[in-house]
CSV table of C-alpha atoms and ligand atoms in Angstrom, one decimal:
chain,number,residue,atom,x,y,z
A,1,UNK,CA,72.6,53.4,125.7
A,2,UNK,CA,69.6,55.6,124.9
A,3,UNK,CA,65.9,55.1,125.6
A,4,UNK,CA,63.4,56.4,123.1
A,5,UNK,CA,61.7,59.9,123.6
A,6,UNK,CA,58.4,59.3,125.5
A,7,UNK,CA,59.8,56.4,127.5
A,8,UNK,CA,58.2,57.0,131.0
A,9,UNK,CA,60.6,57.3,134.1
A,10,UNK,CA,58.9,56.8,137.5
A,11,UNK,CA,59.2,55.6,140.9
A,12,UNK,CA,57.0,53.5,143.1
A,13,UNK,CA,55.9,53.2,146.7
A,14,UNK,CA,53.0,51.5,148.5
A,15,UNK,CA,50.7,52.7,151.2
A,16,UNK,CA,51.4,50.5,154.1
A,17,UNK,CA,55.2,50.8,153.5
A,18,UNK,CA,55.4,54.4,153.8
A,19,UNK,CA,52.4,56.1,155.2
A,20,UNK,CA,52.5,55.5,159.0
A,21,UNK,CA,49.6,56.9,160.9
A,22,UNK,CA,47.9,53.7,160.8
A,23,UNK,CA,45.0,54.7,163.1
A,24,UNK,CA,44.7,58.4,161.8
A,25,UNK,CA,41.4,59.9,160.6
A,26,UNK,CA,39.3,56.9,160.9
A,27,UNK,CA,41.5,54.2,159.1
A,28,UNK,CA,40.5,50.7,160.1
A,29,UNK,CA,43.0,47.9,160.7
A,30,UNK,CA,44.5,46.0,157.8
A,31,UNK,CA,45.9,42.5,157.6
A,32,UNK,CA,49.3,43.9,157.8
A,33,UNK,CA,48.6,45.8,161.1
A,34,UNK,CA,47.5,42.6,162.7
A,35,UNK,CA,50.2,40.5,161.2
A,36,UNK,CA,53.1,42.9,162.1
A,37,UNK,CA,51.7,43.1,165.6
A,38,UNK,CA,51.9,39.3,166.0
A,39,UNK,CA,55.2,38.4,167.5
A,40,UNK,CA,57.6,36.5,165.4
A,41,UNK,CA,56.0,37.6,162.2
A,42,UNK,CA,58.2,40.7,161.1
A,43,UNK,CA,61.9,41.1,161.8
A,44,UNK,CA,62.6,43.1,165.2
A,45,UNK,CA,58.7,43.4,165.7
A,46,UNK,CA,58.7,46.3,163.2
A,47,UNK,CA,55.2,47.5,162.2
A,48,UNK,CA,53.7,50.0,159.9
A,49,UNK,CA,54.5,52.8,162.4
A,50,UNK,CA,56.2,55.0,161.8
A,51,UNK,CA,56.7,54.2,158.1
A,52,UNK,CA,58.2,57.1,156.4
A,53,UNK,CA,55.6,59.3,157.9
A,54,UNK,CA,54.4,60.0,154.3
A,55,UNK,CA,50.9,60.6,155.5
A,56,UNK,CA,52.0,64.1,156.8
A,57,UNK,CA,55.2,64.6,154.9
A,58,UNK,CA,53.7,63.9,151.4
A,59,UNK,CA,54.3,67.5,150.2
A,60,UNK,CA,58.0,67.1,151.0
A,61,UNK,CA,57.9,63.8,149.1
A,62,UNK,CA,56.2,65.2,146.1
A,63,UNK,CA,59.0,67.9,146.1
A,64,UNK,CA,61.6,65.1,146.2
A,65,UNK,CA,59.9,63.5,143.1
A,66,UNK,CA,60.3,66.9,141.4
A,67,UNK,CA,63.9,66.9,142.2
A,68,UNK,CA,64.4,63.5,140.8
A,69,UNK,CA,62.6,64.5,137.6
A,70,UNK,CA,60.4,61.6,137.3
A,71,UNK,CA,57.4,61.8,135.0
A,72,UNK,CA,55.1,59.4,136.9
A,73,UNK,CA,54.6,58.3,140.5
A,74,UNK,CA,53.1,55.0,141.4
A,75,UNK,CA,51.4,54.8,144.9
A,76,UNK,CA,48.8,52.7,146.4
A,77,UNK,CA,45.7,53.4,148.2
A,78,UNK,CA,45.0,52.0,151.5
A,79,UNK,CA,41.6,50.3,151.4
A,80,UNK,CA,41.2,50.6,155.2
A,81,UNK,CA,41.5,54.3,155.0
A,82,UNK,CA,38.7,54.4,152.5
A,83,UNK,CA,36.4,51.6,153.9
A,84,UNK,CA,37.6,51.0,157.5
A,85,UNK,CA,35.5,47.7,157.5
A,86,UNK,CA,36.2,46.7,153.9
A,87,UNK,CA,32.6,47.5,152.9
A,88,UNK,CA,29.9,49.9,153.7
A,89,UNK,CA,30.3,53.6,154.7
A,90,UNK,CA,33.1,55.4,153.0
A,91,UNK,CA,35.5,57.3,155.2
A,92,UNK,CA,35.7,60.7,153.7
A,93,UNK,CA,38.9,61.6,155.5
A,94,UNK,CA,40.7,58.8,153.9
A,95,UNK,CA,39.6,59.9,150.4
A,96,UNK,CA,40.7,63.5,151.1
A,97,UNK,CA,44.3,62.3,151.9
A,98,UNK,CA,44.6,60.8,148.3
A,99,UNK,CA,42.8,63.8,147.0
A,100,UNK,CA,45.4,66.0,148.3
A,101,UNK,CA,48.3,63.7,147.3
A,102,UNK,CA,47.0,63.4,143.8
A,103,UNK,CA,46.6,67.2,143.4
A,104,UNK,CA,50.1,67.8,144.7
A,105,UNK,CA,51.5,65.2,142.3
A,106,UNK,CA,49.7,66.8,139.4
A,107,UNK,CA,50.9,70.3,140.4
A,108,UNK,CA,54.5,69.1,140.2
A,109,UNK,CA,53.8,68.0,136.6
A,110,UNK,CA,54.0,64.3,137.4
A,111,UNK,CA,51.5,61.6,136.3
A,112,UNK,CA,49.7,59.9,139.2
A,113,UNK,CA,49.6,56.1,138.8
A,114,UNK,CA,47.3,54.5,141.6
A,115,UNK,CA,47.4,50.9,142.6
A,116,UNK,CA,44.2,49.9,144.4
A,117,UNK,CA,45.5,46.8,146.4
A,118,UNK,CA,49.1,46.5,147.6
A,119,UNK,CA,48.4,43.9,150.1
A,120,UNK,CA,46.6,45.8,152.9
A,121,UNK,CA,43.2,44.1,153.1
A,122,UNK,CA,40.9,45.5,155.6
A,123,UNK,CA,41.1,43.2,158.7
A,124,UNK,CA,37.3,43.0,158.8
A,125,UNK,CA,37.2,41.2,155.4
A,126,UNK,CA,40.0,38.8,156.6
A,127,UNK,CA,37.7,38.1,159.6
A,128,UNK,CA,35.1,37.2,157.2
A,129,UNK,CA,37.4,34.7,155.3
A,130,UNK,CA,39.7,36.9,153.4
A,131,UNK,CA,40.7,36.4,149.7
A,132,UNK,CA,39.8,32.6,149.8
A,133,UNK,CA,36.1,33.8,150.1
A,134,UNK,CA,34.6,34.7,146.8
A,135,UNK,CA,32.8,37.7,148.4
A,136,UNK,CA,36.1,39.6,148.9
A,137,UNK,CA,36.3,40.0,145.1
A,138,UNK,CA,33.0,41.8,145.0
A,139,UNK,CA,33.9,44.0,147.9
A,140,UNK,CA,37.1,44.9,145.9
A,141,UNK,CA,35.0,45.9,143.0
A,142,UNK,CA,32.8,48.2,145.3
A,143,UNK,CA,35.9,49.8,146.6
A,144,UNK,CA,37.2,50.3,142.9
A,145,UNK,CA,34.1,52.1,142.2
A,146,UNK,CA,34.5,54.4,145.2
A,147,UNK,CA,38.1,55.4,144.0
A,148,UNK,CA,37.0,55.7,140.4
A,149,UNK,CA,34.5,58.3,141.4
A,150,UNK,CA,36.8,60.1,143.8
A,151,UNK,CA,40.0,60.2,141.6
A,152,UNK,CA,39.0,59.0,138.3
A,153,UNK,CA,39.2,62.4,136.8
A,154,UNK,CA,42.9,62.8,137.7
A,155,UNK,CA,44.6,59.4,137.9
A,156,UNK,CA,46.5,58.7,134.7
A,157,UNK,CA,46.6,55.0,135.0
A,158,UNK,CA,45.0,52.4,137.4
A,159,UNK,CA,46.5,49.1,138.4
A,160,UNK,CA,44.1,47.0,140.3
A,161,UNK,CA,46.4,44.6,142.1
A,162,UNK,CA,50.1,44.4,143.2
A,163,UNK,CA,51.6,41.1,142.8
A,164,UNK,CA,48.5,38.8,143.3
A,165,UNK,CA,51.0,35.9,143.5
A,166,UNK,CA,52.5,37.2,146.7
A,167,UNK,CA,49.2,38.1,148.2
A,168,UNK,CA,47.8,34.8,147.5
A,169,UNK,CA,50.7,32.4,148.2
A,170,UNK,CA,53.1,34.3,150.7
A,171,UNK,CA,50.0,35.2,152.6
A,172,UNK,CA,47.9,32.0,152.5
A,173,UNK,CA,50.2,29.1,151.7
A,174,UNK,CA,53.6,30.2,153.0
A,175,UNK,CA,52.4,32.2,155.9
A,176,UNK,CA,55.4,34.7,155.6
A,177,UNK,CA,53.1,37.6,154.5
A,178,UNK,CA,49.9,38.7,156.2
A,179,UNK,CA,47.5,37.2,157.0
A,180,UNK,CA,50.0,34.5,157.8
A,181,UNK,CA,48.0,31.5,156.9
A,182,UNK,CA,49.5,28.1,155.9
A,183,UNK,CA,46.6,26.7,153.8
A,184,UNK,CA,47.5,25.5,150.4
A,185,UNK,CA,43.9,24.8,149.2
A,186,UNK,CA,42.8,28.3,150.5
A,187,UNK,CA,45.7,30.0,148.8
A,188,UNK,CA,44.7,28.8,145.4
A,189,UNK,CA,41.1,30.0,146.0
A,190,UNK,CA,42.7,33.4,147.2
A,191,UNK,CA,44.6,33.6,144.0
A,192,UNK,CA,41.6,33.0,141.8
A,193,UNK,CA,39.5,35.5,143.9
A,194,UNK,CA,42.2,38.0,143.5
A,195,UNK,CA,42.2,37.6,139.7
A,196,UNK,CA,38.3,37.6,139.6
A,197,UNK,CA,38.5,40.9,141.8
A,198,UNK,CA,40.9,42.4,139.3
A,199,UNK,CA,38.5,41.6,136.4
A,200,UNK,CA,35.5,43.0,138.2
A,201,UNK,CA,37.4,46.1,139.2
A,202,UNK,CA,38.7,46.5,135.6
A,203,UNK,CA,35.2,46.6,134.3
A,204,UNK,CA,34.2,49.2,137.1
A,205,UNK,CA,37.1,51.5,136.2
A,206,UNK,CA,36.3,51.4,132.6
A,207,UNK,CA,32.6,52.1,133.2
A,208,UNK,CA,33.5,55.3,134.7
A,209,UNK,CA,35.8,56.5,132.1
A,210,UNK,CA,34.8,60.1,131.6
A,211,UNK,CA,35.0,61.7,128.1
A,212,UNK,CA,38.3,63.1,127.2
A,213,UNK,CA,40.3,61.2,130.0
A,214,UNK,CA,43.1,59.0,128.7
A,215,UNK,CA,42.6,56.6,131.7
A,216,UNK,CA,44.2,53.2,131.4
A,217,UNK,CA,43.7,50.1,133.5
A,218,UNK,CA,46.1,47.2,134.0
A,219,UNK,CA,47.6,45.3,136.9
A,220,UNK,CA,51.1,44.6,138.4
A,221,UNK,CA,52.6,41.1,138.4
A,222,UNK,CA,55.8,39.7,139.5
A,223,UNK,CA,56.6,36.9,137.2
A,224,UNK,CA,60.1,35.4,137.6
A,225,UNK,CA,62.5,33.4,135.7
A,226,UNK,CA,62.8,30.0,137.0
A,227,UNK,CA,65.7,27.9,135.6
A,228,UNK,CA,66.6,24.3,136.2
A,229,UNK,CA,69.7,24.0,138.4
A,230,UNK,CA,70.9,21.2,136.3
A,231,UNK,CA,69.6,19.6,133.0
A,232,UNK,CA,68.6,16.4,134.6
A,233,UNK,CA,65.0,15.2,134.0
A,234,UNK,CA,64.2,15.6,137.7
A,235,UNK,CA,65.4,19.3,137.8
A,236,UNK,CA,63.5,20.0,134.5
A,237,UNK,CA,60.4,18.5,135.8
A,238,UNK,CA,60.6,20.4,139.3
A,239,UNK,CA,61.1,23.6,137.2
A,240,UNK,CA,58.1,23.0,135.1
A,241,UNK,CA,55.9,22.3,138.3
A,242,UNK,CA,57.3,25.4,140.0
A,243,UNK,CA,56.8,27.6,137.1
A,244,UNK,CA,53.2,26.4,137.0
A,245,UNK,CA,52.4,27.5,140.4
A,246,UNK,CA,54.5,30.7,140.2
A,247,UNK,CA,53.9,32.1,136.6
A,248,UNK,CA,51.3,30.2,134.7
A,249,UNK,CA,48.7,30.0,137.4
A,250,UNK,CA,48.5,33.7,137.2
A,251,UNK,CA,49.3,34.4,133.5
A,252,UNK,CA,47.0,31.9,132.0
A,253,UNK,CA,43.7,32.9,133.7
A,254,UNK,CA,44.7,36.6,133.0
A,255,UNK,CA,45.8,36.5,129.3
A,256,UNK,CA,44.5,33.1,128.0
A,257,UNK,CA,41.1,32.6,130.0
A,258,UNK,CA,42.2,29.2,131.2
A,259,UNK,CA,44.1,27.4,134.0
A,260,UNK,CA,47.0,25.3,132.8
A,261,UNK,CA,46.1,21.5,132.6
A,262,UNK,CA,49.3,20.4,134.0
A,263,UNK,CA,48.9,22.6,136.9
A,264,UNK,CA,45.5,21.3,137.6
A,265,UNK,CA,46.9,17.8,137.4
A,266,UNK,CA,49.9,18.6,139.7
A,267,UNK,CA,47.5,20.1,142.3
A,268,UNK,CA,44.7,17.3,142.1
A,269,UNK,CA,45.3,16.2,145.7
A,270,UNK,CA,45.3,19.8,147.0
A,271,UNK,CA,42.2,21.3,145.3
A,272,UNK,CA,39.5,20.4,143.0
A,273,UNK,CA,39.2,24.0,141.7
A,274,UNK,CA,35.6,24.1,142.9
A,275,UNK,CA,36.2,28.0,143.4
A,276,UNK,CA,36.1,28.3,139.6
A,277,UNK,CA,32.6,29.1,138.4
A,278,UNK,CA,31.1,29.4,134.9
A,279,UNK,CA,32.1,32.8,133.4
A,280,UNK,CA,34.9,33.6,135.8
A,281,UNK,CA,37.7,33.2,133.3
A,282,UNK,CA,36.0,35.7,130.9
A,283,UNK,CA,36.1,38.1,133.9
A,284,UNK,CA,39.8,37.3,134.9
A,285,UNK,CA,40.9,37.8,131.2
A,286,UNK,CA,39.1,41.1,130.4
A,287,UNK,CA,41.5,43.0,128.3
A,288,UNK,CA,43.9,45.3,130.0
A,289,UNK,CA,45.7,48.3,128.6
A,290,UNK,CA,49.1,47.5,130.1
A,291,UNK,CA,50.9,45.3,132.5
A,292,UNK,CA,53.3,46.4,135.2
A,293,UNK,CA,56.2,44.0,135.9
A,294,UNK,CA,58.1,43.8,139.2
A,295,UNK,CA,61.4,42.1,138.9
A,296,UNK,CA,64.1,41.6,141.5
A,297,UNK,CA,65.9,38.1,141.1
A,298,UNK,CA,65.5,34.9,139.2
A,299,UNK,CA,65.6,31.4,140.7
A,300,UNK,CA,67.3,28.2,140.0
A,301,UNK,CA,65.2,25.1,140.8
A,302,UNK,CA,66.4,21.7,142.0
A,303,UNK,CA,64.1,18.7,142.5
A,304,UNK,CA,65.5,18.0,146.0
A,305,UNK,CA,68.3,18.5,148.5
A,306,UNK,CA,70.2,15.6,147.0
A,307,UNK,CA,73.7,16.4,146.1
A,308,UNK,CA,73.4,20.1,147.0
A,309,UNK,CA,75.7,22.0,149.4
A,310,UNK,CA,73.3,23.1,152.2
A,311,UNK,CA,74.9,26.5,152.1
A,312,UNK,CA,73.6,27.1,148.7
A,313,UNK,CA,70.0,26.0,149.4
A,314,UNK,CA,67.2,28.5,149.7
A,315,UNK,CA,68.2,31.1,147.0
A,316,UNK,CA,65.5,33.5,148.3
A,317,UNK,CA,62.8,31.1,147.3
A,318,UNK,CA,60.3,29.6,149.9
A,319,UNK,CA,58.9,26.3,148.7
A,320,UNK,CA,55.9,26.2,151.0
A,321,UNK,CA,54.6,29.2,149.1
A,322,UNK,CA,55.0,27.2,145.8
A,323,UNK,CA,51.9,25.1,146.4
A,324,UNK,CA,52.5,21.4,145.7
A,325,UNK,CA,56.2,22.0,145.5
A,326,UNK,CA,57.4,21.4,149.1
A,327,UNK,CA,60.1,19.2,147.9
A,328,UNK,CA,61.5,21.7,145.3
A,329,UNK,CA,64.7,23.5,146.4
A,330,UNK,CA,65.9,27.1,145.4
A,331,UNK,CA,69.5,27.1,144.7
A,332,UNK,CA,72.0,29.9,145.0
A,333,UNK,CA,74.4,30.1,142.1
A,334,UNK,CA,77.2,32.1,143.6
A,335,UNK,CA,76.3,35.4,141.9
A,336,UNK,CA,76.6,38.6,143.7
A,337,UNK,CA,73.7,39.2,146.1
A,338,UNK,CA,72.0,42.4,147.3
A,339,UNK,CA,71.6,43.2,150.9
A,340,UNK,CA,68.4,41.2,151.2
A,341,UNK,CA,70.2,38.2,150.0
A,342,UNK,CA,68.7,38.2,146.5
A,343,UNK,CA,71.1,37.3,143.6
A,344,UNK,CA,71.7,39.9,140.9
A,345,UNK,CA,71.0,38.7,137.4
A,346,UNK,CA,69.5,41.0,134.9
A,347,UNK,CA,69.2,38.4,132.2
A,348,UNK,CA,66.3,37.1,134.4
A,349,UNK,CA,64.5,40.5,133.7
A,350,UNK,CA,65.3,40.2,130.0
A,351,UNK,CA,63.6,36.6,130.0
A,352,UNK,CA,60.6,37.8,132.0
A,353,UNK,CA,59.8,40.7,129.6
A,354,UNK,CA,60.2,38.6,126.5
A,355,UNK,CA,58.1,35.8,127.8
A,356,UNK,CA,55.3,38.0,129.3
A,357,UNK,CA,55.1,40.2,126.2
A,358,UNK,CA,54.3,37.0,124.1
A,359,UNK,CA,51.6,36.0,126.5
A,360,UNK,CA,50.0,39.4,127.5
A,361,UNK,CA,50.4,41.3,124.2
A,362,UNK,CA,50.1,44.7,125.6
A,363,UNK,CA,52.6,47.4,126.6
A,364,UNK,CA,54.7,46.6,129.5
A,365,UNK,CA,56.2,48.7,132.2
A,366,UNK,CA,58.8,47.6,134.6
A,367,UNK,CA,56.9,49.2,137.5
A,368,UNK,CA,59.2,47.9,140.4
A,369,UNK,CA,62.9,47.2,140.1
A,370,UNK,CA,65.6,47.9,142.6
A,371,UNK,CA,67.9,46.7,145.3
A,372,UNK,CA,68.3,46.8,149.1
A,373,UNK,CA,71.9,47.6,150.5
A,374,UNK,CA,72.8,48.6,154.0
A,375,UNK,CA,73.1,52.2,153.2
A,376,UNK,CA,74.7,54.7,155.6
A,377,UNK,CA,74.9,58.5,155.7
A,378,UNK,CA,78.6,59.2,155.2
A,379,UNK,CA,80.5,62.0,156.9
A,380,UNK,CA,80.0,64.2,153.9
A,381,UNK,CA,76.3,64.0,154.6
A,382,UNK,CA,75.7,61.9,151.4
A,383,UNK,CA,74.7,58.4,150.8
A,384,UNK,CA,77.1,56.7,148.6
A,385,UNK,CA,75.4,53.6,147.1
A,386,UNK,CA,77.4,52.5,143.9
A,387,UNK,CA,76.1,48.9,144.1
A,388,UNK,CA,72.5,50.2,143.7
A,389,UNK,CA,73.5,52.3,140.8
A,390,UNK,CA,75.1,49.3,139.1
A,391,UNK,CA,72.0,47.3,139.8
A,392,UNK,CA,69.7,49.8,138.1
A,393,UNK,CA,72.2,50.3,135.2
A,394,UNK,CA,72.5,46.6,134.4
A,395,UNK,CA,68.7,46.0,134.7
A,396,UNK,CA,68.0,49.0,132.5
A,397,UNK,CA,70.4,47.6,129.9
A,398,UNK,CA,68.3,44.4,130.1
A,399,UNK,CA,65.1,46.4,129.5
A,400,UNK,CA,66.8,48.1,126.4
A,401,UNK,CA,67.9,44.7,125.1
A,402,UNK,CA,64.3,43.4,125.5
A,403,UNK,CA,63.1,46.3,123.5
A,404,UNK,CA,65.5,45.7,120.8
A,405,UNK,CA,64.1,42.2,120.7
A,406,UNK,CA,60.6,43.7,120.0
A,407,UNK,CA,59.2,43.9,123.5
A,408,UNK,CA,56.8,46.9,123.8
A,409,UNK,CA,58.4,48.5,126.9
A,410,UNK,CA,56.9,51.9,127.6
A,411,UNK,CA,58.4,52.9,131.0
A,412,UNK,CA,60.5,51.9,134.0
A,413,UNK,CA,59.7,52.7,137.7
A,414,UNK,CA,62.3,52.4,140.4
A,415,UNK,CA,61.6,50.7,143.5
A,416,UNK,CA,61.3,52.7,145.6
A,417,UNK,CA,61.0,56.4,145.9
A,418,UNK,CA,61.8,56.1,149.7
A,419,UNK,CA,63.4,53.7,152.2
A,420,UNK,CA,60.3,51.9,153.7
A,421,UNK,CA,58.8,49.0,155.7
A,422,UNK,CA,60.0,46.0,153.6
A,423,UNK,CA,57.2,43.5,154.9
A,424,UNK,CA,58.6,40.6,156.8
A,425,UNK,CA,62.0,42.3,156.8
A,426,UNK,CA,60.7,45.4,158.6
A,427,UNK,CA,62.9,48.3,158.3
A,428,UNK,CA,66.1,46.4,157.9
A,429,UNK,CA,66.1,46.7,154.1
A,430,UNK,CA,66.4,50.0,152.4
A,431,UNK,CA,65.3,50.0,148.8
A,432,UNK,CA,65.0,53.8,148.4
A,433,UNK,CA,66.4,56.4,145.9
A,434,UNK,CA,65.9,58.6,149.0
A,435,UNK,CA,67.4,57.7,152.4
A,436,UNK,CA,65.0,58.0,155.3
A,437,UNK,CA,66.3,58.4,158.9
A,438,UNK,CA,63.4,56.7,160.8
A,439,UNK,CA,64.2,58.6,164.0
A,440,UNK,CA,64.0,62.1,162.6
A,441,UNK,CA,62.4,61.3,159.3
A,442,UNK,CA,65.0,63.3,157.5
A,443,UNK,CA,65.1,62.6,153.7
A,444,UNK,CA,68.4,62.5,151.7
A,445,UNK,CA,68.6,61.7,148.0
A,446,UNK,CA,71.2,58.9,147.7
A,447,UNK,CA,73.8,58.9,144.9
A,448,UNK,CA,71.5,56.5,143.1
A,449,UNK,CA,68.8,59.1,143.3
A,450,UNK,CA,71.0,61.7,141.7
A,451,UNK,CA,72.0,59.1,139.1
A,452,UNK,CA,68.5,58.2,138.4
A,453,UNK,CA,67.4,61.8,138.0
A,454,UNK,CA,70.0,62.2,135.3
A,455,UNK,CA,68.8,59.2,133.4
A,456,UNK,CA,65.1,60.4,133.7
A,457,UNK,CA,66.3,63.8,132.3
A,458,UNK,CA,68.4,62.7,129.5
A,459,UNK,CA,66.8,59.3,128.7
A,460,UNK,CA,70.3,58.0,128.5
A,461,UNK,CA,72.5,55.6,130.7
A,462,UNK,CA,75.9,57.2,131.4
A,463,UNK,CA,78.6,54.8,130.6
B,501,FCB,C1,57.9,43.6,145.9
B,501,FCB,C2,56.7,44.4,146.6
B,501,FCB,C3,57.1,45.7,147.1
B,501,FCB,C4,58.6,45.7,147.7
B,501,FCB,C5,59.5,45.0,146.8
B,501,FCB,C6,60.9,44.9,147.4
B,501,FCB,O1,57.4,42.3,146.0
B,501,FCB,O2,55.7,44.7,145.6
B,501,FCB,O3,56.1,46.3,148.0
B,501,FCB,O4,58.4,45.2,148.9
B,501,FCB,O5,59.0,43.8,146.5
């Protein structure tokens, strides 16, 4: 199983999950600082401290990237390091950190890919209403301009947002991510303003395109495959509804410049879409150069609990985050599950890629894919994680199949370079190619990291 020459191999991280040092050098608080400090929000009361102490250990982490032989490193920039209040004066020390990081990555011969927003909204902007407020989109574009001017000469690829679906709906409808609000109507406004912010920022990033730089702009989505648990009309209808508020509510404004009619109808009692103003959809659907796809697991949808074994209900989905779908249930299908409980099914990735490429019509990169397992350092000092290798292998095969079916796949980034703070799961879930001992901050390349290095070097999956 061979990938074509030029296929890009990378690894991804995000600022809040690895940096630590959440009050250093003038960084302001983000919604994740506030949320994680709120009892009951994050498992074991974990917070962004210590993270993987990447803020000071980044040189060591860049050296690890070199050992892994990756061609690109995708990281995110913490907005509250750059603009501690979300607006106004720029904090030079914050910029300096990313300056140093990007230079170190380039020196290692690796392409820096920067994501502007991986969920760490400055708390001051949340205090002013957060993403449900239209103004936040404009503040985001201002921040994008600051980063363009600071790093635009060196970043190979910009992605504006990471997973706007999670930011909007886990954050403002389900309340399981920061800022922990449970306001369905506001979550739809948040989603719209995230996409608007993406469009505004895309224009800003392009304006600054200096002569001779091959800078590209896109965003990172997490579409997933939703399948009816049974072929009954009720399950089919529930699947259509869930797909509307999970996939199409994002994809249509981005790639078709519309909101799906059936979704508007489904949500009639929740929102009148008053947040949508003339001209917005032309902004949200501004052409992008690429789309990053994050994929972990597909879901099976049932119309209700009726007839289901309670032990199989949940399946990793959270129906309160699926606006207007509180009645819908996520069903486990008895497939193998990763440590975080997510079912393993690479056909879900194949389906996501083939579908999205029809809609987006630009090159796609899998920009996050991976698995959490309860890794331990063995007596021989290594971390043996054959299940993670099997996960990567099977999903890479699905990527290759999608390419054979004509999907313009240009690269694959593993999630994640390092073990890190896994949001509501805190430090309990390890996704890294590199193991982190949080007490000592010792790094160890796992077996899967060595395996991935070989794949990146040869472009081939060992049998
Ligand atoms: C994605 C996030 C990423 C990571 C993985 C496991 O939703 O983008 O930060 O937590 O899930």
